[in-house]
Coordinates of C-alpha atoms and ligand atoms in Angstrom, one line a residue:
M27 CA -0.3 0.3 0.0
C28 CA 1.2 3.8 -0.7
G29 CA 4.4 3.9 -3.5
I30 CA 7.4 5.2 -3.4
I31 CA 8.5 6.9 -6.2
G32 CA 12.0 9.0 -7.1
K33 CA 14.7 9.6 -9.3
I34 CA 18.3 11.5 -10.0
G35 CA 18.7 12.6 -13.7
P36 CA 17.3 14.6 -16.2
D37 CA 13.6 15.6 -16.4
A38 CA 13.3 13.8 -12.4
G39 CA 10.1 15.9 -12.1
R40 CA 8.1 14.8 -15.2
F41 CA 9.6 10.5 -14.5
V42 CA 7.8 11.1 -10.7
V43 CA 5.0 12.4 -11.8
E44 CA 3.9 9.9 -14.5
G45 CA 5.5 6.9 -11.9
L46 CA 2.8 8.8 -9.5
K47 CA 0.4 7.8 -12.1
A48 CA 1.6 4.0 -12.6
L49 CA 1.9 3.3 -8.2
E50 CA -1.7 5.2 -8.5
Y51 CA -3.3 0.9 -8.2
R52 CA -1.1 1.1 -4.5
G53 CA -3.9 3.5 -2.6
Y54 CA -5.3 7.0 -3.6
D55 CA -6.4 9.1 -0.6
S56 CA -3.5 11.8 -0.9
S57 CA -0.5 12.1 -3.2
G58 CA 2.4 14.6 -3.4
I59 CA 6.7 15.2 -4.8
A60 CA 9.2 16.9 -2.9
F61 CA 11.3 17.8 -5.5
V62 CA 15.2 20.3 -5.7
D63 CA 14.1 23.8 -6.3
S64 CA 17.0 26.1 -6.3
G65 CA 19.0 24.7 -3.4
S66 CA 15.5 24.4 -0.8
V67 CA 13.1 21.5 -1.3
K68 CA 9.9 22.4 -2.5
I69 CA 6.5 20.5 -1.8
L70 CA 3.1 19.9 -4.0
K71 CA 0.4 17.3 -1.7
G72 CA -2.8 17.2 -0.8
V73 CA -5.4 15.0 -1.6
G74 CA -6.4 13.1 -4.3
T75 CA -4.8 11.7 -7.3
I76 CA -1.3 13.9 -8.6
D77 CA -2.9 15.2 -11.6
K78 CA -5.4 17.4 -9.0
I79 CA -2.0 19.0 -7.7
V80 CA 0.3 18.5 -9.3
R81 CA -0.8 21.0 -13.1
E82 CA 2.6 20.8 -15.0
P83 CA 5.2 18.9 -13.3
P84 CA 8.3 20.8 -11.6
L85 CA 11.7 21.0 -13.8
T86 CA 14.4 19.2 -11.3
D87 CA 17.1 17.0 -12.1
A88 CA 16.3 15.5 -8.3
A89 CA 12.6 14.6 -6.9
I90 CA 11.0 12.0 -5.0
G91 CA 7.3 11.9 -5.4
H92 CA 4.2 9.0 -2.7
T93 CA 0.8 8.1 -3.7
R94 CA -1.3 7.8 0.0
W95 CA -3.2 4.8 1.5
A96 CA -4.1 5.8 4.7
T97 CA -2.6 4.5 8.1
H98 CA -2.2 6.8 11.3
G99 CA -4.0 10.0 10.9
G100 CA -6.4 10.6 8.7
V101 CA -6.5 11.9 4.5
T102 CA -5.7 15.6 5.0
D103 CA -3.4 17.6 2.6
F104 CA -1.0 17.9 6.1
N105 CA -0.8 14.0 6.2
A106 CA 0.4 13.5 2.9
H107 CA 4.0 12.9 2.1
P108 CA 6.6 13.9 1.8
H109 CA 6.8 15.3 5.5
S110 CA 10.0 18.1 5.0
D111 CA 12.0 18.0 8.5
C112 CA 12.4 22.2 9.9
T113 CA 15.0 23.0 8.3
G114 CA 13.1 22.2 4.7
K115 CA 16.0 21.1 3.7
Y116 CA 14.8 17.5 3.6
A117 CA 11.8 15.4 2.1
V118 CA 10.6 11.7 3.7
A119 CA 8.7 9.1 1.2
H120 CA 7.1 6.7 3.6
N121 CA 5.2 2.6 3.0
G122 CA 4.9 0.7 5.9
I123 CA 4.5 1.6 9.6
I124 CA 6.8 2.9 12.5
E125 CA 5.7 1.3 15.2
N126 CA 7.5 3.5 17.8
Y127 CA 6.2 6.8 16.1
A128 CA 4.9 8.1 19.5
D129 CA 7.4 8.1 21.7
L130 CA 10.4 9.7 19.2
K131 CA 7.7 12.0 18.2
S132 CA 7.2 13.3 21.7
E133 CA 11.4 13.4 22.4
L134 CA 11.7 15.3 19.0
M135 CA 9.3 18.0 20.0
N136 CA 11.0 17.8 23.0
A137 CA 13.6 18.0 21.7
G138 CA 12.0 22.0 20.3
H139 CA 11.1 19.9 16.9
R140 CA 8.3 21.1 14.4
F141 CA 5.8 18.4 13.5
R142 CA 3.1 19.4 11.4
S143 CA 1.1 16.2 10.6
E144 CA -0.4 13.1 12.4
T145 CA 1.5 10.6 10.7
D146 CA 4.1 7.8 12.0
S147 CA 6.2 8.9 8.7
E148 CA 7.4 12.5 10.4
V149 CA 9.7 11.1 13.5
I150 CA 12.0 9.9 10.1
V151 CA 12.4 13.1 8.2
H152 CA 12.9 15.0 12.2
L153 CA 15.7 12.4 12.9
F154 CA 17.8 12.3 9.8
E155 CA 17.7 16.5 10.1
D156 CA 19.1 15.6 13.7
A157 CA 22.3 13.5 13.1
V158 CA 23.3 16.1 9.3
R159 CA 22.4 18.6 12.4
R160 CA 25.2 17.2 14.5
G161 CA 28.0 16.7 10.7
V162 CA 27.3 13.0 10.3
S163 CA 27.3 11.9 6.3
Y164 CA 24.5 10.9 4.9
M165 CA 24.5 7.9 4.8
D166 CA 25.4 7.5 8.6
A167 CA 22.5 9.5 9.7
L168 CA 19.8 7.5 7.4
T169 CA 22.2 5.2 9.7
Y170 CA 21.2 5.8 12.8
T171 CA 17.7 6.6 11.1
V172 CA 16.7 3.3 11.0
S173 CA 18.6 2.4 13.9
K174 CA 15.6 4.3 16.0
I175 CA 12.2 3.4 13.4
R176 CA 10.9 0.0 15.0
G177 CA 8.6 -1.3 12.3
Q178 CA 8.2 -1.9 8.1
Y179 CA 8.9 0.7 6.1
A180 CA 10.6 1.6 2.6
L181 CA 11.3 5.7 3.2
A182 CA 13.2 7.7 0.6
I183 CA 14.7 11.1 1.4
L184 CA 15.8 13.5 -1.0
T185 CA 17.8 16.5 0.8
A186 CA 18.2 19.8 -1.4
D187 CA 22.0 18.6 -2.8
G188 CA 19.9 16.0 -4.8
H189 CA 20.8 13.6 -3.1
I190 CA 18.6 11.0 -2.2
L191 CA 19.4 7.6 0.8
A192 CA 16.6 5.1 0.7
A193 CA 16.1 2.2 3.6
R194 CA 13.9 -1.3 3.8
N195 CA 12.4 -2.9 6.1
G196 CA 9.6 -5.1 5.5
A197 CA 8.3 -3.5 2.4
P198 CA 9.0 -3.9 -1.4
F199 CA 11.8 -1.2 -2.2
L200 CA 13.5 -1.1 -6.0
F201 CA 16.0 1.0 -7.3
A202 CA 17.7 1.3 -11.2
K203 CA 19.9 3.2 -13.0
D204 CA 19.7 3.7 -16.6
G205 CA 23.3 5.5 -18.7
D206 CA 23.7 8.4 -15.5
A207 CA 20.0 8.4 -13.9
L208 CA 18.9 6.4 -11.0
Y209 CA 16.0 5.8 -10.0
V210 CA 13.9 3.9 -7.0
S211 CA 10.0 2.8 -6.9
S212 CA 8.5 1.5 -4.6
D213 CA 7.4 -1.2 -7.4
P214 CA 8.6 -2.7 -10.4
V215 CA 5.8 -1.5 -12.9
P216 CA 7.3 2.2 -13.5
L217 CA 11.1 1.2 -13.7
L218 CA 9.9 -1.4 -16.7
F219 CA 12.1 0.3 -19.2
A220 CA 15.4 0.5 -17.4
P221 CA 18.2 -2.4 -18.4
D222 CA 18.9 -2.3 -14.5
V223 CA 16.8 -3.6 -12.1
Y224 CA 17.7 -3.8 -7.9
R225 CA 15.4 -5.0 -4.7
L226 CA 17.3 -3.9 -1.8
V227 CA 17.4 -6.4 0.7
D228 CA 15.6 -6.1 3.6
G229 CA 18.0 -3.9 6.1
S230 CA 19.8 -2.6 3.5
L231 CA 20.5 1.1 2.7
L232 CA 20.8 2.9 0.1
H233 CA 22.1 6.4 -1.1
L234 CA 22.3 7.9 -4.7
Y235 CA 23.7 10.9 -5.8
P236 CA 24.3 12.7 -8.8
G237 CA 26.9 10.1 -10.1
G238 CA 26.7 7.6 -8.5
Y239 CA 25.4 5.3 -5.9
E240 CA 26.7 3.5 -2.5
L241 CA 25.2 0.7 -1.7
R242 CA 24.8 -0.7 2.2
G243 CA 23.6 -3.9 2.0
S244 CA 23.4 -5.6 -0.6
A245 CA 20.8 -5.1 -3.6
R246 CA 19.5 -8.3 -6.0
R247 CA 19.5 -7.8 -9.9
V248 CA 15.3 -8.2 -10.6
T249 CA 15.2 -10.1 -14.4
G250 CA 12.2 -11.2 -15.3
I251 CA 10.1 -8.2 -15.4
S252 CA 7.5 -7.5 -18.5
A253 CA 8.6 -4.3 -19.8
R254 CA 4.8 -4.5 -21.7
R255 CA 3.7 -1.5 -21.8
V256 CA 1.4 -0.8 -19.2
D257 CA -1.3 1.1 -20.8
L258 CA -5.3 1.3 -22.1
G259 CA -6.1 0.6 -24.9
K260 CA -8.9 1.0 -26.6
Y261 CA -10.5 -0.6 -23.6
R262 CA -12.1 2.1 -21.1
H263 CA -10.5 0.8 -17.4
Y264 CA -7.5 -0.8 -16.9
M265 CA -9.5 -4.1 -15.5
E266 CA -12.3 -4.7 -18.3
K267 CA -9.4 -4.6 -20.2
E268 CA -8.1 -7.4 -17.9
I269 CA -10.8 -9.5 -17.7
F270 CA -9.8 -8.8 -22.4
E271 CA -6.6 -10.1 -21.8
Q272 CA -7.2 -13.5 -20.6
P273 CA -7.4 -15.7 -22.9
R274 CA -3.6 -14.0 -23.6
A275 CA -3.0 -14.3 -19.7
L276 CA -2.7 -18.0 -20.5
A277 CA -1.7 -19.2 -23.5
E278 CA 1.1 -17.1 -22.1
T279 CA 1.3 -19.3 -18.4
L280 CA 0.7 -23.0 -19.8
R281 CA 3.7 -21.3 -22.5
Y282 CA 6.1 -21.3 -19.5
L283 CA 4.8 -23.9 -17.4
Q284 CA 6.2 -25.9 -20.6
T285 CA 8.9 -25.1 -19.9
L286 CA 9.3 -25.3 -16.5
Q287 CA 9.9 -28.4 -14.1
R288 CA 7.8 -29.4 -11.2
P289 CA 8.3 -28.2 -8.3
E290 CA 7.7 -31.2 -6.4
I291 CA 5.3 -32.1 -3.5
S292 CA 4.4 -34.1 -0.9
G293 CA 3.2 -34.4 2.1
R294 CA 0.6 -32.5 4.5
V295 CA 0.5 -29.1 1.7
H296 CA -1.1 -25.6 2.9
L297 CA -1.6 -23.6 0.7
V298 CA -2.2 -19.7 2.3
A299 CA -3.1 -16.8 0.7
A300 CA -5.4 -13.7 0.9
G301 CA -8.2 -12.7 -0.9
T302 CA -9.1 -13.9 -4.7
S303 CA -4.9 -15.5 -4.2
Y304 CA -6.9 -17.1 -1.4
H305 CA -9.7 -18.7 -3.6
A306 CA -7.0 -19.9 -6.2
A307 CA -6.0 -21.5 -3.5
L308 CA -9.8 -23.4 -2.5
Y309 CA -9.4 -24.2 -5.4
G310 CA -6.0 -26.2 -5.3
E311 CA -6.9 -27.9 -1.7
Y312 CA -9.8 -29.0 -3.9
L313 CA -7.5 -29.7 -7.0
L314 CA -4.3 -31.3 -5.3
R315 CA -6.6 -33.8 -2.4
M316 CA -8.3 -34.9 -5.9
Q317 CA -4.9 -36.6 -7.3
G318 CA -4.4 -37.7 -3.5
F319 CA -2.5 -35.0 -1.4
D320 CA -3.4 -34.1 2.0
A321 CA -3.8 -30.0 1.0
R322 CA -5.5 -27.5 3.3
A323 CA -5.9 -24.1 2.0
F324 CA -6.1 -20.7 4.9
I325 CA -6.3 -17.5 5.3
A326 CA -3.3 -16.0 5.6
S327 CA -4.2 -13.5 8.5
E328 CA -5.7 -17.0 10.1
Y329 CA -2.8 -18.5 9.3
L330 CA -1.3 -18.1 13.0
Y331 CA -4.0 -19.4 14.4
W332 CA -3.2 -23.5 13.3
R333 CA -3.0 -25.0 15.9
G334 CA -2.2 -28.1 14.2
Q335 CA 0.9 -30.3 12.2
E336 CA 3.1 -28.4 10.2
P337 CA 3.2 -29.2 6.2
D338 CA 5.4 -30.4 4.4
V339 CA 5.6 -27.9 1.5
L340 CA 3.1 -24.7 2.2
I341 CA 2.2 -22.9 -0.7
A342 CA 2.1 -18.8 -0.6
I343 CA 0.1 -17.7 -3.1
S344 CA -0.1 -13.8 -3.7
Q345 CA -0.2 -12.3 -7.4
S346 CA 1.7 -8.7 -5.7
G347 CA 3.8 -10.9 -3.8
E348 CA 3.7 -8.3 -1.5
T349 CA 0.6 -9.1 0.7
E350 CA 2.3 -8.5 4.2
D351 CA -0.2 -11.2 5.8
L352 CA 1.1 -13.8 3.5
L353 CA 4.9 -12.8 4.1
S354 CA 4.8 -12.6 7.8
I355 CA 4.2 -16.1 7.9
L356 CA 6.6 -16.8 5.9
R357 CA 9.1 -14.1 7.5
N358 CA 8.6 -16.1 10.8
G359 CA 9.9 -19.1 9.6
V360 CA 7.9 -21.7 8.4
S361 CA 10.2 -25.1 9.0
S362 CA 8.0 -26.0 5.2
E363 CA 9.1 -25.8 1.8
V364 CA 7.7 -22.5 0.2
V365 CA 6.1 -23.3 -3.5
A366 CA 5.7 -19.7 -3.8
I367 CA 3.0 -18.9 -7.6
T368 CA 3.4 -14.5 -7.6
N369 CA 2.8 -12.4 -10.3
T370 CA 5.5 -10.3 -10.3
P371 CA 8.8 -11.0 -10.6
G372 CA 11.1 -9.9 -8.2
S373 CA 8.9 -9.7 -5.4
T374 CA 9.8 -10.2 -1.9
I375 CA 8.1 -13.6 -1.8
E376 CA 10.7 -15.1 -3.7
E377 CA 13.0 -14.6 -0.8
Y378 CA 11.2 -17.5 1.2
A379 CA 10.2 -20.0 -1.5
R380 CA 12.0 -23.5 -2.6
D381 CA 10.9 -23.2 -5.5
V382 CA 8.6 -20.1 -7.1
V383 CA 6.0 -20.6 -9.9
Y384 CA 5.1 -17.6 -12.2
T385 CA 1.7 -16.0 -13.3
R386 CA 2.8 -15.4 -16.2
A387 CA -0.5 -12.3 -16.5
G388 CA 1.7 -9.0 -16.7
P389 CA 1.0 -6.0 -14.7
E390 CA -2.6 -6.1 -13.8
V391 CA -3.4 -2.1 -12.2
G392 CA -7.6 -2.7 -11.5
V393 CA -7.1 -3.2 -8.1
A394 CA -10.2 -6.4 -8.7
A395 CA -7.8 -9.5 -9.6
T396 CA -9.3 -10.7 -12.7
K397 CA -5.6 -12.1 -15.2
T398 CA -4.2 -13.2 -11.8
Y399 CA -6.9 -14.9 -10.5
T400 CA -7.6 -17.3 -13.2
T401 CA -3.7 -17.9 -14.1
Q402 CA -2.8 -18.3 -10.5
L403 CA -6.4 -21.0 -11.1
T404 CA -4.0 -23.2 -13.6
V405 CA -1.0 -22.5 -12.5
L406 CA -3.0 -24.5 -9.6
A407 CA -3.6 -27.4 -11.9
W408 CA -0.3 -27.7 -13.2
L409 CA 0.4 -27.9 -10.4
A410 CA -1.7 -31.1 -9.5
G411 CA -1.2 -32.8 -13.0
I412 CA -4.6 -31.8 -14.0
E413 CA -4.8 -32.4 -18.0
G414 CA -6.5 -30.9 -20.8
L415 CA -5.0 -27.1 -19.2
D416 CA -4.6 -26.1 -23.5
Q417 CA -7.6 -25.8 -24.2
L418 CA -8.6 -22.0 -21.4
P419 CA -7.4 -19.5 -23.7
E420 CA -10.5 -20.8 -27.2
A421 CA -13.1 -20.7 -24.0
V422 CA -11.6 -17.8 -22.1
S423 CA -12.2 -16.3 -25.4
Q424 CA -16.0 -18.3 -25.8
V425 CA -17.4 -16.5 -23.5
L426 CA -15.8 -12.9 -24.2
K427 CA -17.0 -13.5 -27.3
N428 CA -20.3 -13.1 -26.9
T429 CA -21.2 -11.0 -23.4
S430 CA -24.8 -8.7 -25.0
L431 CA -26.2 -11.0 -21.8
I432 CA -24.3 -10.3 -19.2
E433 CA -24.6 -6.7 -20.1
D434 CA -28.1 -6.8 -19.6
L435 CA -28.0 -8.7 -16.4
S436 CA -25.5 -6.1 -14.9
K437 CA -28.4 -3.2 -15.5
R438 CA -30.5 -5.5 -12.4
V439 CA -27.7 -5.8 -10.7
A440 CA -26.6 -2.3 -10.7
S441 CA -30.1 -1.7 -8.7
A442 CA -30.0 -4.3 -6.5
R443 CA -29.2 -4.2 -3.1
S444 CA -27.9 -7.0 -2.2
V445 CA -27.4 -10.5 -3.9
Y446 CA -26.1 -14.5 -3.4
F447 CA -23.4 -15.9 -5.6
L448 CA -24.1 -20.1 -5.0
G449 CA -21.8 -23.0 -5.8
R450 CA -21.5 -26.6 -4.9
G451 CA -17.6 -28.7 -4.4
L452 CA -15.5 -27.3 -6.6
H453 CA -18.1 -24.6 -8.1
L454 CA -18.3 -22.9 -4.1
V455 CA -14.9 -21.2 -5.0
T456 CA -16.3 -19.3 -8.1
A457 CA -19.4 -18.2 -5.5
K458 CA -17.2 -17.2 -3.4
E459 CA -14.9 -14.8 -6.1
G460 CA -17.9 -14.1 -7.4
A461 CA -19.6 -12.1 -4.5
L462 CA -15.8 -10.2 -3.6
K463 CA -15.3 -9.3 -7.4
L464 CA -18.7 -8.0 -6.7
K465 CA -18.7 -6.2 -3.2
E466 CA -15.4 -4.3 -3.6
I467 CA -15.4 -2.4 -7.1
S468 CA -20.1 -2.3 -6.7
Y469 CA -20.4 -1.2 -3.6
I470 CA -23.1 -4.0 -3.5
H471 CA -23.5 -6.3 -0.8
A472 CA -23.6 -9.8 -2.2
E473 CA -22.6 -13.5 -0.5
A474 CA -21.4 -16.6 -0.9
Y475 CA -23.1 -19.7 0.5
P476 CA -22.8 -23.3 0.1
A477 CA -26.2 -23.5 -3.1
G478 CA -27.6 -26.7 -0.1
E479 CA -26.3 -24.6 2.9
S480 CA -28.4 -21.6 2.1
K481 CA -31.6 -23.4 2.7
H482 CA -30.4 -23.3 6.3
G483 CA -30.8 -19.7 6.8
P484 CA -29.6 -17.1 4.3
I485 CA -32.7 -18.2 2.6
S486 CA -34.6 -16.3 4.8
L487 CA -33.2 -12.8 3.3
I488 CA -34.9 -14.2 0.6
E489 CA -37.7 -11.6 -1.2
D490 CA -39.5 -10.7 -4.9
G491 CA -36.4 -10.3 -7.6
F492 CA -33.6 -11.2 -4.5
P493 CA -30.7 -12.3 -8.2
V494 CA -28.9 -15.2 -7.0
F495 CA -26.4 -16.2 -9.2
F496 CA -25.4 -20.4 -9.6
S497 CA -22.3 -21.2 -10.5
V498 CA -23.0 -25.1 -12.4
G499 CA -21.5 -28.1 -13.9
P500 CA -22.5 -31.0 -14.7
S501 CA -22.0 -32.7 -11.3
V502 CA -24.3 -30.9 -9.5
Y503 CA -27.3 -29.9 -11.9
T504 CA -29.5 -32.4 -10.3
E505 CA -28.6 -31.3 -6.7
T506 CA -28.3 -27.3 -7.9
A507 CA -31.1 -27.6 -10.3
S508 CA -33.5 -28.0 -6.7
N509 CA -31.9 -25.0 -4.9
V510 CA -32.6 -23.2 -7.7
E511 CA -35.7 -24.2 -7.2
E512 CA -36.4 -23.5 -3.4
M513 CA -35.0 -20.0 -4.4
R514 CA -37.6 -19.8 -7.3
A515 CA -40.7 -20.2 -5.4
R516 CA -39.4 -17.6 -3.1
G517 CA -39.5 -14.8 -5.5
A518 CA -36.0 -15.0 -6.4
W519 CA -34.3 -14.3 -9.6
T520 CA -32.0 -16.0 -10.6
V521 CA -29.6 -17.1 -13.2
S522 CA -26.6 -19.7 -13.7
V523 CA -23.2 -20.1 -15.0
S524 CA -22.6 -23.1 -16.0
P525 CA -22.0 -25.1 -20.0
N526 CA -26.4 -26.2 -19.8
P527 CA -29.3 -24.5 -18.5
L528 CA -30.4 -26.5 -14.9
G529 CA -34.6 -25.8 -16.8
P530 CA -36.3 -24.6 -19.7
E531 CA -36.6 -21.2 -17.5
D532 CA -33.8 -20.8 -16.7
V533 CA -31.8 -17.4 -16.5
H534 CA -28.8 -19.2 -18.0
I535 CA -24.8 -17.6 -18.4
A536 CA -23.3 -20.4 -21.1
V537 CA -19.5 -21.2 -21.0
P538 CA -18.0 -24.3 -22.6
S539 CA -18.2 -27.6 -22.1
I540 CA -15.0 -28.2 -20.6
P541 CA -13.8 -31.1 -17.4
E542 CA -15.9 -29.9 -15.3
V543 CA -12.8 -29.8 -12.5
L544 CA -11.5 -26.3 -15.2
L545 CA -14.7 -25.0 -15.3
P546 CA -14.0 -22.1 -12.5
V547 CA -11.8 -21.4 -14.8
V548 CA -13.5 -20.1 -17.6
E549 CA -17.1 -19.6 -15.0
I550 CA -15.6 -16.3 -12.7
V551 CA -15.0 -14.4 -16.2
P552 CA -19.4 -14.1 -17.0
L553 CA -18.5 -13.2 -13.1
Q554 CA -16.2 -10.8 -13.4
L555 CA -17.8 -9.0 -15.9
L556 CA -21.0 -9.0 -14.1
A557 CA -19.2 -6.1 -11.5
Y558 CA -17.6 -4.8 -13.6
N559 CA -20.6 -3.8 -15.5
A560 CA -22.6 -2.8 -12.6
A561 CA -19.5 -0.6 -11.0
V562 CA -19.4 1.2 -14.4
L563 CA -23.0 1.7 -14.8
R564 CA -23.7 2.3 -10.5
G565 CA -20.6 6.0 -11.8
N566 CA -17.5 3.5 -9.6
N567 CA -14.2 3.4 -11.1
P568 CA -13.4 0.0 -11.6
D569 CA -10.0 0.4 -10.9
R570 CA -9.8 2.3 -7.5
P571 CA -12.4 1.4 -5.5
R572 CA -12.7 3.4 -2.4
N573 CA -10.9 2.0 1.1
L574 CA -8.6 -0.2 -1.7
A575 CA -5.5 -0.8 -2.5
K576 CA -3.5 -3.3 -5.5
S577 CA -1.2 -4.5 -2.6
V578 CA -1.9 -4.6 0.6
T579 CA 1.9 -4.2 2.0
V580 CA 0.7 -4.0 6.3
K581 CA -1.6 -6.9 8.6
Ligands
AGP1 C1 -8.7 -8.5 -5.2 O1 -9.8 -8.5 -6.2 C2 -8.1 -8.4 -4.1 N1 -7.5 -6.6 -4.1 C3 -7.8 -8.4 -2.7 O2 -8.6 -9.9 -2.2 C4 -6.2 -9.4 -3.4 O3 -7.0 -10.7 -3.7 C5 -6.1 -10.2 -2.1 O4 -5.5 -8.1 -1.1 C6 -4.6 -10.3 -2.3 O5 -3.3 -10.2 -2.9 P1 -2.1 -10.5 -3.3 O6 -2.4 -12.0 -3.8 O7 -1.7 -9.4 -4.0 O8 -1.5 -11.3 -2.6

């Protein structure tokens, strides 16, 4: 959450402003830029996205920027980053949480420092100011600063003479070199163009200055970042584009998997993930159990409370590779072998993995996961040794060729107060993901339930016209058809997503007849589109749902 970007080199202001736009998917409550102007640091910041704050990028050779997802302190102009020290010579942009900020703040205030924000981050720049005032080098001032703070951070400090100091502990941070120009970023996306991109290792410190850099600690070269341009093309939103990109994302993932040896999996297997990736974990659990493995899926933030036996293999799934709820499990040292599934080469998850398998979906900008989800399912099916995966790109393509029915249904859904998504067995995974998608971007209440269980409680909410979406496959047609009837008898408006209609009166979204075990990859696609259309009809920006961030790097 939150994004940091910085550059030393020509037209740094423009790079930072453009970079902030690319990082807005990380958080977009407020934003700001600090830049060197005639030997001092100027700051432009406030609530909203960078284009509302900076009309014309400043002309400068050194700048840092930040896009915020609030943790400490409300969404206000003062709390927006970067934050300045008392002298106006330094400015900091920070991601993460400084746990001991309250103590540090009162010490610094007692020593005469003036604070302007309610954030935890501002202490960093005052500590740095203190150290430099004592006459130490920038690197030593940074060393002092990080020795005082406790918590999780990626931070960049800009100095009035055009240097950038950076440090990382538990939050992602990268730097890049392209000729004489130097860059920092919390995310690989704005650095796609650079030939040399490095990920700072936790605990490392970096000093960038015009013409070079000094690294205390270590950094790893990042390879395999997709250099594909991330632009909208003919689409209205990234989410729409990413839904329609799925056939290609699946094909690329399958091509890549053909070149890969399947990681060894044996014994007790735990699959751990959050949000949409957790739904992929549920699919993985189902398939691995079907293949005779002892597998179990967990929500990452709940794994801490697991009191059973440790796994032999832990499959960690995260499109960003930076989800703190998941990384904290890995950081605390699981005894098992970790197989990571991620869409982000060079992300932190790799540091803990015995094997890394990538989804080759390409950068996903929309906050709601779409193409990374279907490619995660594909990787999991491959891990479980399921055959027939090569049918998937064409099957998804078929669904995307005829979307007029989904558009019609979306109109009705857009005016609903609440929607149920029901499924049995493997198809319950789709129901869960369908409900999450709708909730996230349309803000309509949605709930997923096992279809058979719905009569044990949820059915009491049903009244005339209540929308209920069923995901169904051949093995559960008969049982699900009864659940559809039960709902309809009470006035529900039912829609099924399946290869065949459930009955003559069924409102039916057809998906191709592929092996049932693979259907979840395909049957989610109309539900993604449904959520997308409903969000647009309600006037929401699906790429930037309120209160959410793409990559959740706090607990
Ligand atoms: C997906 O639409 C959500 N934005 C969210 O649930 C997401 O899947 C979750 O935060 C996990 O992210 P990760 O895959 O990057 O770990």
